[in-house]
PDB file of C-alpha atoms and ligand atoms in Angstrom:
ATOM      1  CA  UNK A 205      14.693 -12.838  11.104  1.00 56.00           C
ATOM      2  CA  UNK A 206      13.741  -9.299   9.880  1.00 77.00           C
ATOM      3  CA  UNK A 207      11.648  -8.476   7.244  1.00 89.00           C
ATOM      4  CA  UNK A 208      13.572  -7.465   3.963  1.00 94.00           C
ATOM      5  CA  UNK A 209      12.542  -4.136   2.195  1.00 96.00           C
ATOM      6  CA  UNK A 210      12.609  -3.317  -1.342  1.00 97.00           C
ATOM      7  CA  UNK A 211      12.051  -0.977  -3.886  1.00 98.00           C
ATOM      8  CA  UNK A 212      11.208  -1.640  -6.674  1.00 98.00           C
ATOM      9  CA  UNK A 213       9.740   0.025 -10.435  1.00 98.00           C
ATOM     10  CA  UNK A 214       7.521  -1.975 -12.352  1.00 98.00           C
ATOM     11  CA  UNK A 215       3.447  -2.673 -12.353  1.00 98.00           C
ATOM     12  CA  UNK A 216       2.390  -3.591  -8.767  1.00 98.00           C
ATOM     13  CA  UNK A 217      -0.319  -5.844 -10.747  1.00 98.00           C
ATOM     14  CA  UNK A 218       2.208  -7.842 -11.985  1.00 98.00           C
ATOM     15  CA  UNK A 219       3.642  -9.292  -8.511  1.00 98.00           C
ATOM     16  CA  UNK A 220       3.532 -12.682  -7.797  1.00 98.00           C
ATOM     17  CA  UNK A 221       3.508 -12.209  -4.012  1.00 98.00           C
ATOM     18  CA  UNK A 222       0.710 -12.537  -0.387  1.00 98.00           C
ATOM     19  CA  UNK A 223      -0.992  -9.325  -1.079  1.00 98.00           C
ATOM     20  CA  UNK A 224      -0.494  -6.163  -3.101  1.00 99.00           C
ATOM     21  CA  UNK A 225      -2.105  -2.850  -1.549  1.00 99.00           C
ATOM     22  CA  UNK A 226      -4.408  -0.852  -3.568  1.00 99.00           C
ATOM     23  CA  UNK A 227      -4.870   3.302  -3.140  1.00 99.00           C
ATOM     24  CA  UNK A 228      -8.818   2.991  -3.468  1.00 98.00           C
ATOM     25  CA  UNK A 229     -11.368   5.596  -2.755  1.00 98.00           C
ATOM     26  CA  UNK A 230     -13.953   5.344  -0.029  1.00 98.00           C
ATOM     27  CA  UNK A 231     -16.660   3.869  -1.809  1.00 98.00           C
ATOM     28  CA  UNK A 232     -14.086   0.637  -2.763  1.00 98.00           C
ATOM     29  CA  UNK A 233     -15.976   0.040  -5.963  1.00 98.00           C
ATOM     30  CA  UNK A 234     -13.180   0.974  -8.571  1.00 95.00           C
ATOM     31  CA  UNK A 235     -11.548   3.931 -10.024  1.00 96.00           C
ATOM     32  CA  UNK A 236      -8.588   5.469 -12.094  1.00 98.00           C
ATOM     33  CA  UNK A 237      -4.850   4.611 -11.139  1.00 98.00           C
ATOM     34  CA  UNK A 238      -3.787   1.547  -9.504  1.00 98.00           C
ATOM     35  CA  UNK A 239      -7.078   1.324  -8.322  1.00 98.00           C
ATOM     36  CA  UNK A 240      -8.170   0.798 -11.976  1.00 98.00           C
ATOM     37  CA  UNK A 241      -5.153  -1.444 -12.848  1.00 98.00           C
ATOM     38  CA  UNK A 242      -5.868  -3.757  -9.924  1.00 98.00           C
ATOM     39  CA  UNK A 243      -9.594  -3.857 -10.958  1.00 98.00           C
ATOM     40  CA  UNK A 244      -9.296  -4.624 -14.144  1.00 98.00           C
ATOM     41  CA  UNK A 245      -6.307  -7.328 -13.690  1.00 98.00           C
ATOM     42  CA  UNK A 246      -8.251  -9.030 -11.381  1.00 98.00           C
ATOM     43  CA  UNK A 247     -11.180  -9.449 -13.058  1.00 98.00           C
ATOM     44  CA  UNK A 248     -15.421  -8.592 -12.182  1.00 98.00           C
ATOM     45  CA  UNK A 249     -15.557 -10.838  -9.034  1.00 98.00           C
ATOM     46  CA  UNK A 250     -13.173  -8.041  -7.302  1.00 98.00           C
ATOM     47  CA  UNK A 251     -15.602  -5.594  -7.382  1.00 98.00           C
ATOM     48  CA  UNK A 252     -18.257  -8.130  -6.197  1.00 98.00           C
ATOM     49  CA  UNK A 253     -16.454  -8.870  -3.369  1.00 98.00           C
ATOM     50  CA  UNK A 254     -15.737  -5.323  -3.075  1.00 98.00           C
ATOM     51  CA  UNK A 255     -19.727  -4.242  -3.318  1.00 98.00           C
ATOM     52  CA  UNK A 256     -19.816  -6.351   0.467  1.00 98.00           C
ATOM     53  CA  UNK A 257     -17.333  -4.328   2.528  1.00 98.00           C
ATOM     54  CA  UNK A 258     -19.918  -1.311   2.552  1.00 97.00           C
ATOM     55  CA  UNK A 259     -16.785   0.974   1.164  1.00 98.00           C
ATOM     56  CA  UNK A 260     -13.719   2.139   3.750  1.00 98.00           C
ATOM     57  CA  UNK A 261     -12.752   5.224   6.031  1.00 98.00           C
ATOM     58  CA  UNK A 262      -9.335   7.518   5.132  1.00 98.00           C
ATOM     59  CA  UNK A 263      -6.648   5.500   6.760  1.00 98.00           C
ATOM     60  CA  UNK A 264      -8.226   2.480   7.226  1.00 98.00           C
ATOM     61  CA  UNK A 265      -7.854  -0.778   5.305  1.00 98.00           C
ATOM     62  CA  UNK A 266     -10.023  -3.817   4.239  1.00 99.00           C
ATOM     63  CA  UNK A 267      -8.918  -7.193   2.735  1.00 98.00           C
ATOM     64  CA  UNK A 268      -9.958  -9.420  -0.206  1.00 99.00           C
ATOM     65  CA  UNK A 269      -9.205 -12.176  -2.656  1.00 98.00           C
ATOM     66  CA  UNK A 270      -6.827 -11.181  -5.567  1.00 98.00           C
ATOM     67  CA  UNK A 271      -8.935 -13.307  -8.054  1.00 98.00           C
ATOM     68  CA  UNK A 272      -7.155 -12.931 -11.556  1.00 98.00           C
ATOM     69  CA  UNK A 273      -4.067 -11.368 -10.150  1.00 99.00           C
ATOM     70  CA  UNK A 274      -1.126 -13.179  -8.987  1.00 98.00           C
ATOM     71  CA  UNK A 275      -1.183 -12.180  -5.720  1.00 98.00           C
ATOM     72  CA  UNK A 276      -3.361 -14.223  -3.217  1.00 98.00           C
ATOM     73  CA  UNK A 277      -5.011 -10.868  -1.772  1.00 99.00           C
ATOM     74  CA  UNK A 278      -5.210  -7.226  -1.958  1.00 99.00           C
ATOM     75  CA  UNK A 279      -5.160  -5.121   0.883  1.00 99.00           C
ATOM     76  CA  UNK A 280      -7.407  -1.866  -0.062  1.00 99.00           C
ATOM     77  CA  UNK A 281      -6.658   1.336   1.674  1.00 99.00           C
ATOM     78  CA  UNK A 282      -7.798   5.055   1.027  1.00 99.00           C
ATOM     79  CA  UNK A 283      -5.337   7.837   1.225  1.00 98.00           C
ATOM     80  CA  UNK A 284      -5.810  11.543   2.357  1.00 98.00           C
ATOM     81  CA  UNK A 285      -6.440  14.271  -0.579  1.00 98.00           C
ATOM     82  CA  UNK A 286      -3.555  16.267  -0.012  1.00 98.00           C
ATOM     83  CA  UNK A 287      -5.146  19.452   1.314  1.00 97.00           C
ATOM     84  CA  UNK A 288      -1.767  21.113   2.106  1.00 97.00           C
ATOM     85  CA  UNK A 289      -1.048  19.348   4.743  1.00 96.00           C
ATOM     86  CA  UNK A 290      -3.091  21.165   7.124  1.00 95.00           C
ATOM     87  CA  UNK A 291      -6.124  18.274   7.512  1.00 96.00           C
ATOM     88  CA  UNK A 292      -3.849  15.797   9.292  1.00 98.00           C
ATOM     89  CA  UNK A 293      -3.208  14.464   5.311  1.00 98.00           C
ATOM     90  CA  UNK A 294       0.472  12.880   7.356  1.00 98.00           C
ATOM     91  CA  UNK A 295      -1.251  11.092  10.215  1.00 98.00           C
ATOM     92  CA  UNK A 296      -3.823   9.234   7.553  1.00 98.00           C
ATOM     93  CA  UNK A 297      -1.019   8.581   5.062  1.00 98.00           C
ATOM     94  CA  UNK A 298       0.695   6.969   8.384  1.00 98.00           C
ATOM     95  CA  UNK A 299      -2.748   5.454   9.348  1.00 98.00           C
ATOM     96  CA  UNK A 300      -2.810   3.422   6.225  1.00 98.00           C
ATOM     97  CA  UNK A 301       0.275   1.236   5.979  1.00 98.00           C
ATOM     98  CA  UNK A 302      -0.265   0.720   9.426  1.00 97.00           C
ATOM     99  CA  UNK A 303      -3.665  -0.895   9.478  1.00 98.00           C
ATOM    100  CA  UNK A 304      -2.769  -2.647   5.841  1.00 98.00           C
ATOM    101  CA  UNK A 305       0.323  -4.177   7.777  1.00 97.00           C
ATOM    102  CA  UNK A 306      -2.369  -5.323  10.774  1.00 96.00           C
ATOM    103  CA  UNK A 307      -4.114  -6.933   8.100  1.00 97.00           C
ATOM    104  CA  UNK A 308      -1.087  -8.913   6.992  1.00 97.00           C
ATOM    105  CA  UNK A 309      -0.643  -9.665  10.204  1.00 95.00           C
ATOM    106  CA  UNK A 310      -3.702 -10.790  11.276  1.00 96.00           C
ATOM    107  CA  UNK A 311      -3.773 -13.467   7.758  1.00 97.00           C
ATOM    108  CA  UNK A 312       0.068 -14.293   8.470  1.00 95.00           C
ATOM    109  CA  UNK A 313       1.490 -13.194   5.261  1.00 96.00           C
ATOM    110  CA  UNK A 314       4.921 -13.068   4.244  1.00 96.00           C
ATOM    111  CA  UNK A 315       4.684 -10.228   1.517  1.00 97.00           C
ATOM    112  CA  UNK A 316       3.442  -7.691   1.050  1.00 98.00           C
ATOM    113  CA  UNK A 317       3.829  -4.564  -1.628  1.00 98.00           C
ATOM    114  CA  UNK A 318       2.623  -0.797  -1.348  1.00 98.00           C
ATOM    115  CA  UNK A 319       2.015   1.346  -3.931  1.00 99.00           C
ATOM    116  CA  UNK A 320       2.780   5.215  -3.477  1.00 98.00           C
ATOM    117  CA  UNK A 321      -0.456   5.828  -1.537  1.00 99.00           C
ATOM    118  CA  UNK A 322      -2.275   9.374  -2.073  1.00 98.00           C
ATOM    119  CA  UNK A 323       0.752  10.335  -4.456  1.00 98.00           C
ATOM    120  CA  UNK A 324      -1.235   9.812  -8.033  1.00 98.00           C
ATOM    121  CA  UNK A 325      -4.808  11.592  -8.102  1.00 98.00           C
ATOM    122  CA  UNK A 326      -4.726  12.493  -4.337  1.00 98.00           C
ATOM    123  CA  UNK A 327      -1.702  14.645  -4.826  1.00 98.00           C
ATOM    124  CA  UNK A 328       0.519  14.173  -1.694  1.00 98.00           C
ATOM    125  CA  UNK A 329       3.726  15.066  -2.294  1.00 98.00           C
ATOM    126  CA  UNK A 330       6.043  12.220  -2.945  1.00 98.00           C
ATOM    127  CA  UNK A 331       8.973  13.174  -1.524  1.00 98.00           C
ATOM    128  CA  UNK A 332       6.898  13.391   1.585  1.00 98.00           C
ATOM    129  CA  UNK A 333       4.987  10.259   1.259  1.00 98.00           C
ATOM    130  CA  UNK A 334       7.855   8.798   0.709  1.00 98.00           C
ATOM    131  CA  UNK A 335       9.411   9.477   3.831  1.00 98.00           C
ATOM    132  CA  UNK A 336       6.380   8.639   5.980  1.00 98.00           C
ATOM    133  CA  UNK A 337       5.969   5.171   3.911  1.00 98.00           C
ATOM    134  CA  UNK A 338       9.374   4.334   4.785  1.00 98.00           C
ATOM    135  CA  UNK A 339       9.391   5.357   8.148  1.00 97.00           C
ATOM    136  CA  UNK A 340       6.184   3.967   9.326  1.00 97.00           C
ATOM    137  CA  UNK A 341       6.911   0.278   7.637  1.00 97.00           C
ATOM    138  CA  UNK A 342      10.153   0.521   9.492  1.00 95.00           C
ATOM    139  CA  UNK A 343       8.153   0.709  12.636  1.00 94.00           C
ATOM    140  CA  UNK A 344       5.819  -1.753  11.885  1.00 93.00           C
ATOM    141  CA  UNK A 345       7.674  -5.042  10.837  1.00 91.00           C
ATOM    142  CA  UNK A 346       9.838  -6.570  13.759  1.00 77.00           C
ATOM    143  CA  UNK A 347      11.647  -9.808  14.732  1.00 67.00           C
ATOM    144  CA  UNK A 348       9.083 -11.494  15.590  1.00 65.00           C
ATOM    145  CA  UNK A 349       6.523 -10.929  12.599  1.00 77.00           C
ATOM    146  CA  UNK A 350       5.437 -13.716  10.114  1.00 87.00           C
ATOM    147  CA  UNK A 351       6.132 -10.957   7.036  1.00 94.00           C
ATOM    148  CA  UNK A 352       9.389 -11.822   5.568  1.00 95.00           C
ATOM    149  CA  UNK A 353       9.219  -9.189   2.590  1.00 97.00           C
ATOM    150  CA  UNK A 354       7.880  -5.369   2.120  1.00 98.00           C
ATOM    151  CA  UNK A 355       8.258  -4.023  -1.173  1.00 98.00           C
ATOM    152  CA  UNK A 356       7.568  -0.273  -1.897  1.00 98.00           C
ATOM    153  CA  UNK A 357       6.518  -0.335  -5.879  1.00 98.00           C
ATOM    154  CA  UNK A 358       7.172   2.630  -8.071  1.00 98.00           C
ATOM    155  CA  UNK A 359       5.509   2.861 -10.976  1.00 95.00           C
ATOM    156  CA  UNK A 360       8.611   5.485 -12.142  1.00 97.00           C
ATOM    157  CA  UNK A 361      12.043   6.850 -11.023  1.00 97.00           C
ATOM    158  CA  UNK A 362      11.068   9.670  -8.980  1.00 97.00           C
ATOM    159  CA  UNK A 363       8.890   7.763  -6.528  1.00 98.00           C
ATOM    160  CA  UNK A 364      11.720   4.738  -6.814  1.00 98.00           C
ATOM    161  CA  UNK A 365      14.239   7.214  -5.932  1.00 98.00           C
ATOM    162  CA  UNK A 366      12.619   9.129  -3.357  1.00 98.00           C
ATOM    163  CA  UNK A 367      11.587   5.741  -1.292  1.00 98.00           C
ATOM    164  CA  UNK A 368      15.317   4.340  -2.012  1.00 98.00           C
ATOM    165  CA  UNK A 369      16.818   7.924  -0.305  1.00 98.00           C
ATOM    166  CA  UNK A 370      14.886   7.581   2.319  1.00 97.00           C
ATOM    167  CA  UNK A 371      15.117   3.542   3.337  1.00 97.00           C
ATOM    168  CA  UNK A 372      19.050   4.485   3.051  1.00 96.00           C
ATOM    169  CA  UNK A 373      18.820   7.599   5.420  1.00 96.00           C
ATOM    170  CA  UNK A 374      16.697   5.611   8.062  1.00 92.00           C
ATOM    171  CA  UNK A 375      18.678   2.321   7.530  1.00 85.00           C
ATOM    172  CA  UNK A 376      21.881   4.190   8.138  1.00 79.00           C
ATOM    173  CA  UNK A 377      20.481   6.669  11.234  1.00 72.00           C
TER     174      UNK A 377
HETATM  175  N1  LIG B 468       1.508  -0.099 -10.261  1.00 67.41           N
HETATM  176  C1  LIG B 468       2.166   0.609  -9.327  1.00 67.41           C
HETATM  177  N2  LIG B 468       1.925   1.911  -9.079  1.00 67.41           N
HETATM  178  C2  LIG B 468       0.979   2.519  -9.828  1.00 67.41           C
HETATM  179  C3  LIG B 468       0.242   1.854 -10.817  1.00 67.41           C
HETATM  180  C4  LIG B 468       0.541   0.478 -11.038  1.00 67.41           C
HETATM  181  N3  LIG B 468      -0.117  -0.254 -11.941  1.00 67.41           N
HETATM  182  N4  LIG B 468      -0.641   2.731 -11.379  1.00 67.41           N
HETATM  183  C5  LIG B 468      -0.453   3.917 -10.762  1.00 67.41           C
HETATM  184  N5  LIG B 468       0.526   3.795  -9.826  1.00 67.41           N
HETATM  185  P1  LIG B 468      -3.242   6.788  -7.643  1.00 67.41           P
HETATM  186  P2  LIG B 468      -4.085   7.958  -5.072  1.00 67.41           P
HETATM  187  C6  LIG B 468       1.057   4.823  -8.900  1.00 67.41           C
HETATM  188  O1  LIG B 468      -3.747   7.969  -8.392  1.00 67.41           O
HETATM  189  O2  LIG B 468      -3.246   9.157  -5.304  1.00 67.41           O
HETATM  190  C7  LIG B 468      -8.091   6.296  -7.889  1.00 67.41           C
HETATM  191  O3  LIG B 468      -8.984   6.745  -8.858  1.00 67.41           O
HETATM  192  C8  LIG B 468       0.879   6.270  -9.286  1.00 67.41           C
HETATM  193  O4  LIG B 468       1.886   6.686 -10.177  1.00 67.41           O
HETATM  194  O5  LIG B 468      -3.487   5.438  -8.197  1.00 67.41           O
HETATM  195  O6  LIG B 468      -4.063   7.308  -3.721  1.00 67.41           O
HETATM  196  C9  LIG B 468      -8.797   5.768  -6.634  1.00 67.41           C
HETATM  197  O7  LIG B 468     -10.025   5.148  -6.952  1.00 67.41           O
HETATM  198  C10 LIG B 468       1.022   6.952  -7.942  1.00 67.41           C
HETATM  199  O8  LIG B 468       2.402   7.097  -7.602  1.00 67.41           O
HETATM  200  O9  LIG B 468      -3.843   6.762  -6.114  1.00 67.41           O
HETATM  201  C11 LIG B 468      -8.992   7.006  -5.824  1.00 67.41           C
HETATM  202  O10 LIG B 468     -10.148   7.718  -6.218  1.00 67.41           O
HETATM  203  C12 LIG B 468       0.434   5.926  -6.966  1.00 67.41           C
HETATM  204  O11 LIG B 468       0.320   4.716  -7.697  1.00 67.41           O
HETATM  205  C13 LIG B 468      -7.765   7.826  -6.124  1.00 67.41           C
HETATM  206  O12 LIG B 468      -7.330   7.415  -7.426  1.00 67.41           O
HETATM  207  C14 LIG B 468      -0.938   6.317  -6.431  1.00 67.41           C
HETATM  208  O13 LIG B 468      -1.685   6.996  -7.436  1.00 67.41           O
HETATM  209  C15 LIG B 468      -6.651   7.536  -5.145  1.00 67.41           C
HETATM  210  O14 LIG B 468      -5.576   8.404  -5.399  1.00 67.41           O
END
């Protein structure tokens, strides 16, 4: 069976699900956005466990507990600054749903939701991100994967809208 893949608009925090992703910075020790929301849902031992990883590249992605949260584990990955496109910002963007699916992979999860990486404080476009989200989860989750269930969380109507146009588009060829 193939993974199912939603959108949805509410607070990624709130999901009762495998793992949630968070947009962190390189250091992986906290900051505004999701990252904060994540942080502070989850509760001090996040950043503990955090403190160990020795922080994260652009594009790549590390794994830990979810503590306090309802999900079992967050996947942290750190989007490109948006720099115009003209520092490979679409490649990295790629680069991290790819290794955060690996990771879900590798733990044999079943679900999984992304927040708009790069799109808040990083300032990718989101009508681009959107498309390369889409596109590159698409790729990644086949027939013969453990993950039953991708969800692409909005935290408003543009970015719900945007992701929705685009899963129809590629759905549809
Ligand atoms: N649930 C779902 N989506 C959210 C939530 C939430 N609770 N809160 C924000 N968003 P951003 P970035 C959306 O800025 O651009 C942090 O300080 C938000 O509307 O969180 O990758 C990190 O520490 C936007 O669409 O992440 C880094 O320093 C999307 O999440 C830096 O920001 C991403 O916005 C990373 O910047």
């Amino acid at each position: 069976m193939s993974a199912r893949i939603e959108v949805i608009e509410t607070d990624i925090t709130r999901l009762k699900i495998d793992a949630i992703v968070n947009a962190a910075n390189r250091s992986l020790l906290g900051g505004g956005g999701v990252d904060g929301a994540i942080h502070r849902a989850a509760g001090p031992e996040l950043l503990e466990e955090c403190r160990k990883l020795c922080g994260c590249n652009t594009g790549e992605a590390k794994i830990t507990r979810g503590y306090r949260l309802p999900a079992r584990y967050v996947i942290h990955t750190v989007g490109p600054v948006w720099r115009g496109g003209v520092r490979n910002e679409e490649k990295l963007l790629a680069d991290c749903y790819r290794n955060s699916m690996k990771l879900v992979k590798k733990y044999r999860l079943k679900s999984v939701a992304f927040p708009a990486i790069s799109t808040g404080a990083y300032g990718f476009p989101s009508d681009k991100a959107a498309e390369i989200a889409v596109r590159t989860i698409l790729e990644e989750v086949d027939i013969a994967d453990m993950v039953q269930l991708v969800i692409f969380c909005c935290c408003n109507s543009e970015c719900r809208k945007y992701h929705e146009k685009v899963l129809e588009k590629l759905r549809n060829g």
